[in-house]
């Protein structure tokens, strides 16, 4: 990014195109530094093109990094359109979305981190609300009528997408591809009647939804539970279908092979059905409802790890929730309600829209709604750190987690420390 910006003046292209490209690069640099400062705290900041070999690096204060981030974003915003000529290029909406999140996240100096007052301190909430609402009011984006359609396979380009990272199924150019399809799947492929296939995905068994997350959905009103968690698998392997004592298969290809009930009351059905039934008390780290947002049926083989779906980095539903959070934390809870209710109404099972609306909003309300809407979209740690709730919520809702106060930052990679000739201290606790 620094090289592109440093050389921009001598690139022989028309001024309008150059302004767009410079704005895109400044946005990307801001985005990268925003990720870095959230994860690591003070980091090395360089805004000039690297022209010579250097092993020096110094961690600068967080405020200095945020000043650079905001300068880049504010410089980029005027020169970018809401709808670019080429899909996938940076949009004005993407810049404003990130501005909203930066203003929400940037902390003021405070020694208080545990009480309710501290949760409402920190960012510039008025500016955060302003930029989130600018995206919403631009008219360039809209919530899809059905939550299930946002991540529907083949529908990556839709009006809710504020900005996406694009991938391709050309193995020469896609690098590692979009690997999001791998991590959320249970081990379906070794169970009776099943084998691994492209349609069901390659299960890495890395991320299992907590009992708390699964319990957040009111399944009589909220469509998002059924829309994004796979709980039934259908037989695709005739050779492993169980047989009765006479050698007759208990079910046929295409029949239910595995069903994950959402209630322990269904334990009485276990043994009365020909297929495997699991209830919540028998979920394990290998068998659990599987998030299906990132399924990729375009992979070229059963074991291919490289996916080609777009990664929807910013979408309008999150912008609504950013607006709600900013308004709440700015002391305007009543103004926050319409934004969270817009997301909840869209998520409703048809006919339950009014029942899905809430009449009061708190920080916990916001965080629970972000969990329901954005499950698996790589935001949760950032959300909990930003709102000073990481320790209390993880300790309360994930009994398997080992969470300590210093986990609000990630460890500096040892290679960075070893290869730096100037002192580059590790984060506390690591």
Coordinates of C-alpha atoms in Angstrom, one line a residue:
X1 CA 0.0 0.0 0.0
X2 CA 2.8 2.4 0.9
X3 CA 4.6 1.7 -2.4
X4 CA 1.4 2.3 -4.4
X5 CA 0.7 5.6 -2.7
X6 CA 4.4 6.6 -2.9
X7 CA 4.5 6.0 -6.7
X8 CA 1.0 7.3 -7.5
X9 CA 2.1 10.7 -8.6
X10 CA 4.2 9.3 -11.5
X11 CA 1.6 6.7 -12.8
X12 CA 0.4 7.9 -16.2
X13 CA -3.4 7.4 -15.9
X14 CA -6.2 10.0 -15.9
X15 CA -6.7 12.0 -12.7
X16 CA -10.2 10.6 -11.9
X17 CA -9.0 7.0 -12.1
X18 CA -5.9 7.8 -10.1
X19 CA -8.0 9.4 -7.4
X20 CA -10.1 6.3 -7.2
X21 CA -7.1 4.0 -7.0
X22 CA -5.4 6.1 -4.3
X23 CA -8.6 6.1 -2.3
X24 CA -8.9 2.3 -2.6
X25 CA -5.3 1.8 -1.4
X26 CA -5.7 4.2 1.5
X27 CA -8.8 2.3 2.5
X28 CA -7.0 -1.0 2.4
X29 CA -4.1 0.4 4.5
X30 CA -6.5 1.7 7.1
X31 CA -8.3 -1.6 7.2
X32 CA -5.1 -3.6 7.7
X33 CA -3.9 -1.3 10.4
X34 CA -7.3 -1.5 12.1
X35 CA -7.1 -5.3 12.2
X36 CA -3.5 -5.1 13.5
X37 CA -4.2 -2.5 16.3
X38 CA -7.2 -4.4 17.5
X39 CA -5.4 -7.7 17.7
X40 CA -2.0 -6.6 18.9
X41 CA -2.3 -3.1 20.4
X42 CA 0.7 -0.9 19.8
X43 CA 2.3 -2.0 16.5
X44 CA 5.0 -0.7 14.1
X45 CA 3.5 2.1 11.9
X46 CA 5.0 3.0 8.6
X47 CA 3.3 5.2 6.1
X48 CA 6.2 5.5 3.6
X49 CA 7.4 3.3 0.9
X50 CA 10.2 0.9 2.0
X51 CA 13.2 1.5 -0.1
X52 CA 16.0 -0.2 1.8
X53 CA 16.4 -3.3 3.9
X54 CA 15.8 -2.6 7.6
X55 CA 15.5 -4.8 10.7
X56 CA 14.3 -1.9 12.9
X57 CA 10.7 -1.8 14.1
X58 CA 9.1 0.0 17.0
X59 CA 5.7 -0.3 18.6
X60 CA 3.9 3.1 18.5
X61 CA 1.0 4.1 20.8
X62 CA -2.4 2.9 19.9
X63 CA -3.7 6.5 19.5
X64 CA -1.0 7.2 16.9
X65 CA -2.2 4.1 14.9
X66 CA -5.8 5.2 15.1
X67 CA -4.9 8.7 13.9
X68 CA -3.3 7.2 10.8
X69 CA -6.3 4.9 10.2
X70 CA -8.8 7.8 10.5
X71 CA -6.7 10.0 8.2
X72 CA -6.7 7.4 5.5
X73 CA -10.4 6.7 5.7
X74 CA -11.4 10.3 5.7
X75 CA -9.1 10.9 2.7
X76 CA -10.6 7.9 0.9
X77 CA -14.2 8.6 1.4
X78 CA -14.8 11.6 -1.0
X79 CA -13.2 9.9 -4.0
X80 CA -15.2 6.6 -3.9
X81 CA -18.7 5.8 -5.2
X82 CA -21.3 3.8 -3.4
X83 CA -21.6 1.6 -6.5
X84 CA -18.3 1.0 -8.3
X85 CA -18.0 0.4 -12.0
X86 CA -16.3 -2.9 -11.3
X87 CA -18.0 -5.1 -8.6
X88 CA -15.6 -5.9 -5.8
X89 CA -13.8 -2.5 -5.8
X90 CA -13.9 -0.5 -2.6
X91 CA -17.1 1.5 -2.1
X92 CA -17.9 4.7 -0.2
X93 CA -20.2 2.5 1.9
X94 CA -17.3 0.2 2.8
X95 CA -15.3 3.2 4.0
X96 CA -18.2 4.6 6.0
X97 CA -18.9 1.2 7.5
X98 CA -15.3 0.9 8.7
X99 CA -15.4 4.5 10.0
X100 CA -18.4 3.6 12.1
X101 CA -16.6 0.6 13.5
X102 CA -13.3 2.5 14.1
X103 CA -15.2 5.2 16.0
X104 CA -17.0 2.6 18.1
X105 CA -13.7 0.8 18.9
X106 CA -11.2 3.5 19.5
X107 CA -10.8 3.8 23.2
X108 CA -10.1 6.9 25.3
X109 CA -7.5 6.6 28.0
X110 CA -9.2 5.0 31.1
X111 CA -8.1 2.8 33.9
X112 CA -11.5 1.4 34.4
X113 CA -12.4 -1.8 32.4
X114 CA -14.8 -3.9 34.5
X115 CA -17.8 -1.8 35.5
X116 CA -20.8 -0.7 33.6
X117 CA -19.5 2.8 33.2
X118 CA -16.4 1.6 31.4
X119 CA -18.5 -0.3 28.9
X120 CA -20.1 2.9 27.8
X121 CA -16.8 4.8 27.7
X122 CA -14.4 4.7 24.8
X123 CA -15.2 5.5 21.2
X124 CA -16.7 8.5 19.5
X125 CA -20.2 7.1 19.5
X126 CA -21.9 10.1 17.8
X127 CA -19.5 9.8 14.8
X128 CA -20.0 6.1 14.7
X129 CA -23.7 6.5 14.6
X130 CA -23.4 9.2 11.9
X131 CA -21.3 7.0 9.6
X132 CA -23.4 3.8 10.1
X133 CA -26.6 5.8 9.2
X134 CA -24.9 7.3 6.2
X135 CA -24.5 3.8 4.8
X136 CA -28.0 2.9 5.6
X137 CA -29.5 6.1 4.2
X138 CA -27.4 6.0 1.0
X139 CA -30.0 3.9 -0.8
X140 CA -27.2 1.9 -2.3
X141 CA -27.8 -1.2 -0.2
X142 CA -30.9 -3.0 1.2
X143 CA -31.6 -5.8 3.6
X144 CA -32.8 -8.9 1.7
X145 CA -36.4 -9.9 2.5
X146 CA -35.2 -13.3 3.8
X147 CA -32.2 -13.9 6.0
X148 CA -31.7 -17.4 4.4
X149 CA -31.0 -15.7 1.0
X150 CA -28.0 -13.7 2.2
X151 CA -25.7 -16.7 2.2
X152 CA -27.7 -18.8 -0.3
X153 CA -25.2 -20.6 -2.5
X154 CA -25.0 -18.8 -5.9
X155 CA -26.3 -15.5 -4.4
X156 CA -23.0 -14.0 -3.1
X157 CA -23.7 -10.8 -5.0
X158 CA -26.8 -9.3 -3.5
X159 CA -28.0 -5.9 -2.4
X160 CA -27.1 -6.4 1.2
X161 CA -23.4 -6.7 0.5
X162 CA -21.5 -3.5 1.3
X163 CA -18.2 -5.0 0.4
X164 CA -16.9 -8.5 -0.3
X165 CA -13.6 -10.1 -0.9
X166 CA -13.7 -12.0 -4.1
X167 CA -12.3 -15.5 -4.9
X168 CA -12.2 -17.6 -8.0
X169 CA -12.1 -21.3 -8.9
X170 CA -9.1 -20.7 -11.1
X171 CA -6.5 -22.6 -9.1
X172 CA -3.7 -20.7 -10.7
X173 CA -4.8 -17.3 -9.3
X174 CA -6.9 -18.1 -6.2
X175 CA -4.1 -18.7 -3.8
X176 CA -5.5 -20.6 -0.7
X177 CA -9.0 -19.6 -1.8
X178 CA -11.9 -19.0 0.6
X179 CA -11.5 -21.8 3.2
X180 CA -14.4 -20.8 5.3
X181 CA -16.4 -23.8 4.2
X182 CA -14.1 -26.2 6.1
X183 CA -14.2 -25.2 9.7
X184 CA -17.8 -25.4 10.9
X185 CA -18.9 -28.9 9.8
X186 CA -19.4 -31.8 12.1
X187 CA -18.0 -35.3 11.3
X188 CA -20.9 -36.5 9.3
X189 CA -18.8 -38.5 6.8
X190 CA -18.0 -41.5 9.1
X191 CA -21.5 -42.1 10.3
X192 CA -23.8 -44.9 9.0
X193 CA -25.1 -44.2 5.5
X194 CA -22.8 -41.3 4.9
X195 CA -19.6 -40.5 3.0
X196 CA -17.8 -37.3 2.3
X197 CA -19.1 -35.5 -0.8
X198 CA -18.9 -32.0 -2.3
X199 CA -22.5 -31.1 -1.5
X200 CA -22.1 -31.8 2.2
X201 CA -18.6 -30.4 2.5
X202 CA -15.2 -31.4 3.9
X203 CA -15.5 -31.3 7.7
X204 CA -12.5 -30.0 9.6
X205 CA -14.4 -30.0 12.9
X206 CA -12.8 -26.8 14.2
X207 CA -15.7 -24.6 15.3
X208 CA -18.6 -26.0 17.3
X209 CA -21.5 -23.6 18.3
X210 CA -21.7 -23.2 22.1
X211 CA -24.9 -24.3 23.9
X212 CA -25.3 -20.6 24.7
X213 CA -25.3 -19.6 21.0
X214 CA -27.8 -22.3 20.0
X215 CA -30.0 -21.2 22.9
X216 CA -30.2 -17.6 21.8
X217 CA -32.7 -18.3 19.0
X218 CA -36.4 -18.3 19.7
X219 CA -37.1 -21.0 17.2
X220 CA -40.9 -20.3 17.2
X221 CA -40.2 -16.8 15.8
X222 CA -36.6 -16.5 14.5
X223 CA -35.8 -18.1 11.1
X224 CA -32.1 -17.8 11.6
X225 CA -31.7 -21.1 13.5
X226 CA -33.1 -23.3 10.8
X227 CA -31.6 -21.1 8.1
X228 CA -27.9 -21.4 9.1
X229 CA -27.5 -24.6 11.1
X230 CA -27.6 -28.0 9.3
X231 CA -29.2 -30.7 11.5
X232 CA -30.2 -33.4 9.1
X233 CA -28.0 -35.4 6.7
X234 CA -29.4 -37.8 4.0
X235 CA -27.9 -41.1 3.1
X236 CA -25.4 -41.0 0.2
X237 CA -23.4 -44.2 0.9
X238 CA -25.3 -47.4 0.2
X239 CA -22.4 -49.6 1.5
X240 CA -22.6 -48.3 5.0
X241 CA -26.4 -48.2 5.5
X242 CA -27.2 -50.4 8.6
X243 CA -29.1 -53.7 8.0
X244 CA -31.6 -55.6 10.1
X245 CA -30.9 -59.2 11.2
X246 CA -32.3 -60.4 7.9
X247 CA -29.9 -58.2 6.0
X248 CA -32.4 -55.7 4.8
X249 CA -31.2 -52.1 4.8
X250 CA -32.8 -50.0 7.5
X251 CA -33.2 -47.0 5.1
X252 CA -32.4 -46.2 1.5
X253 CA -30.2 -43.7 -0.4
X254 CA -31.7 -40.2 0.1
X255 CA -33.5 -41.1 3.3
X256 CA -32.6 -39.5 6.6
X257 CA -29.3 -40.9 7.9
X258 CA -28.6 -38.4 10.8
X259 CA -30.9 -36.1 12.6
X260 CA -29.8 -33.7 15.4
X261 CA -32.8 -32.8 17.5
X262 CA -32.9 -29.5 19.3
X263 CA -34.5 -30.9 22.4
X264 CA -33.6 -33.6 24.9
X265 CA -37.3 -34.5 24.9
X266 CA -36.6 -36.4 21.7
X267 CA -34.4 -38.9 23.6
X268 CA -37.4 -41.2 23.6
X269 CA -37.1 -41.5 19.9
X270 CA -33.6 -42.8 20.0
X271 CA -33.8 -46.5 19.0
X272 CA -37.2 -46.2 17.5
X273 CA -36.0 -44.8 14.2
X274 CA -33.7 -46.5 11.7
X275 CA -31.4 -43.5 11.5
X276 CA -29.1 -41.9 14.1
X277 CA -30.7 -39.4 16.4
X278 CA -28.6 -37.0 18.6
X279 CA -30.1 -34.7 21.2
X280 CA -28.4 -31.7 22.8
X281 CA -27.1 -33.8 25.7
X282 CA -25.4 -36.2 23.3
X283 CA -23.8 -33.5 21.1
X284 CA -20.0 -33.8 21.1
X285 CA -17.0 -32.1 19.6
X286 CA -17.6 -34.3 16.6
X287 CA -21.4 -34.3 16.4
X288 CA -23.2 -30.9 16.6
X289 CA -25.4 -28.6 14.5
X290 CA -23.2 -27.3 11.7
X291 CA -23.1 -23.7 10.5
X292 CA -23.8 -23.8 6.8
X293 CA -23.3 -20.2 5.7
X294 CA -20.1 -20.9 3.9
X295 CA -20.9 -24.2 2.1
X296 CA -19.2 -24.3 -1.3
X297 CA -20.6 -26.6 -3.9
X298 CA -18.2 -25.3 -6.5
X299 CA -15.2 -27.0 -5.1
X300 CA -13.4 -29.1 -7.7
X301 CA -13.1 -32.3 -5.6
X302 CA -14.3 -33.9 -2.4
X303 CA -11.2 -33.0 -0.5
X304 CA -10.4 -29.6 -2.1
X305 CA -9.8 -27.0 0.6
X306 CA -9.8 -24.0 -1.7
X307 CA -13.2 -22.5 -2.0
X308 CA -14.3 -19.9 -4.6
X309 CA -17.2 -18.1 -2.9
X310 CA -17.0 -14.4 -2.1
X311 CA -16.3 -13.5 1.6
X312 CA -19.0 -11.0 2.6
X313 CA -16.8 -8.8 4.8
X314 CA -19.3 -6.0 5.4
X315 CA -23.1 -6.4 5.0
X316 CA -25.9 -4.0 5.7
X317 CA -27.4 -6.0 8.6
X318 CA -24.2 -5.5 10.5
X319 CA -24.3 -1.7 9.7
X320 CA -27.8 -1.6 11.3
X321 CA -26.4 -3.3 14.4
X322 CA -23.4 -0.9 14.5
X323 CA -25.9 2.0 14.3
X324 CA -27.9 0.6 17.2
X325 CA -24.8 0.0 19.3
X326 CA -23.4 3.5 18.6
X327 CA -26.7 5.2 19.5
X328 CA -27.1 3.1 22.6
X329 CA -23.6 3.9 23.8
X330 CA -24.2 7.6 23.0
X331 CA -27.1 7.6 25.4
X332 CA -29.8 7.5 22.7
X333 CA -31.3 4.0 23.4
X334 CA -34.7 5.0 22.0
X335 CA -33.1 5.9 18.7
X336 CA -31.2 2.6 18.6
X337 CA -34.4 0.5 18.7
X338 CA -35.6 0.9 15.1
X339 CA -32.2 -0.3 13.8
X340 CA -32.1 -3.5 15.8
X341 CA -35.7 -4.1 15.1
X342 CA -35.1 -3.8 11.4
X343 CA -32.7 -6.7 11.6
X344 CA -35.0 -8.7 13.9
X345 CA -38.1 -8.2 11.6
X346 CA -36.1 -9.4 8.6
X347 CA -35.1 -12.5 10.6
X348 CA -38.7 -13.4 11.6
X349 CA -40.5 -16.5 10.5
X350 CA -43.3 -15.2 8.2
X351 CA -46.1 -13.9 10.3
X352 CA -43.9 -13.3 13.4
X353 CA -42.5 -10.0 12.4
X354 CA -44.2 -8.0 15.1
X355 CA -43.5 -10.6 17.7
X356 CA -39.8 -10.3 16.9
X357 CA -39.7 -6.7 17.8
X358 CA -38.2 -5.6 21.2
X359 CA -39.1 -2.6 23.2
X360 CA -35.8 -2.0 25.1
X361 CA -32.2 -2.3 24.2
X362 CA -29.1 -2.8 26.3
X363 CA -25.5 -3.7 25.5
X364 CA -26.3 -7.4 26.1
X365 CA -29.2 -7.1 23.7
X366 CA -26.9 -5.8 21.0
X367 CA -24.3 -8.5 21.7
X368 CA -26.9 -11.3 21.6
X369 CA -28.3 -9.9 18.4
X370 CA -24.9 -9.8 16.8
X371 CA -24.4 -13.4 17.8
X372 CA -27.6 -14.5 16.2
X373 CA -27.1 -12.5 13.0
X374 CA -23.3 -12.7 12.5
X375 CA -22.5 -16.2 13.8
X376 CA -19.3 -17.5 12.2
X377 CA -18.5 -14.3 10.4
X378 CA -15.2 -13.8 12.3
X379 CA -16.3 -10.8 14.5
X380 CA -17.1 -12.2 17.9
X381 CA -13.7 -11.7 19.6
X382 CA -13.5 -8.1 18.3
X383 CA -17.0 -7.4 19.5
X384 CA -16.4 -8.6 23.0
X385 CA -13.1 -6.8 23.3
X386 CA -14.6 -3.6 21.9
X387 CA -17.4 -3.7 24.5
X388 CA -15.1 -4.7 27.4
X389 CA -17.2 -7.9 27.9
X390 CA -14.8 -10.6 26.7
X391 CA -13.9 -12.1 30.1
X392 CA -17.4 -12.0 31.7
X393 CA -19.3 -13.3 28.7
X394 CA -16.8 -16.1 27.8
X395 CA -16.6 -17.2 31.5
X396 CA -20.4 -17.1 31.7
X397 CA -21.3 -18.8 28.5
X398 CA -18.4 -21.1 27.4
X399 CA -17.4 -23.5 30.2
X400 CA -14.7 -25.1 27.9
X401 CA -12.8 -21.8 27.4
X402 CA -9.7 -20.8 29.2
X403 CA -10.0 -17.0 29.2
X404 CA -7.7 -14.7 31.1
X405 CA -7.5 -10.9 31.2
X406 CA -4.5 -10.6 28.9
X407 CA -6.5 -12.3 26.1
X408 CA -7.9 -8.9 25.1
X409 CA -4.7 -8.8 22.9
X410 CA -3.1 -11.5 20.8
X411 CA 0.5 -12.5 21.2
X412 CA 3.1 -10.8 19.0
X413 CA 4.5 -13.5 16.7
X414 CA 7.9 -14.7 18.0
X415 CA 9.4 -14.3 14.5
X416 CA 8.6 -10.5 14.7
X417 CA 10.5 -10.2 18.0
X418 CA 13.4 -12.4 16.9
X419 CA 14.0 -10.7 13.6
X420 CA 13.8 -7.1 14.9
X421 CA 17.1 -5.5 15.8
X422 CA 15.4 -2.9 18.0
X423 CA 13.5 -3.9 21.2
X424 CA 10.0 -5.2 20.3
X425 CA 8.3 -6.3 23.5
X426 CA 5.8 -9.1 23.8
X427 CA 2.3 -8.3 24.9
X428 CA 1.7 -9.0 28.7
X429 CA 0.9 -12.5 29.7
X430 CA 2.4 -14.3 26.7

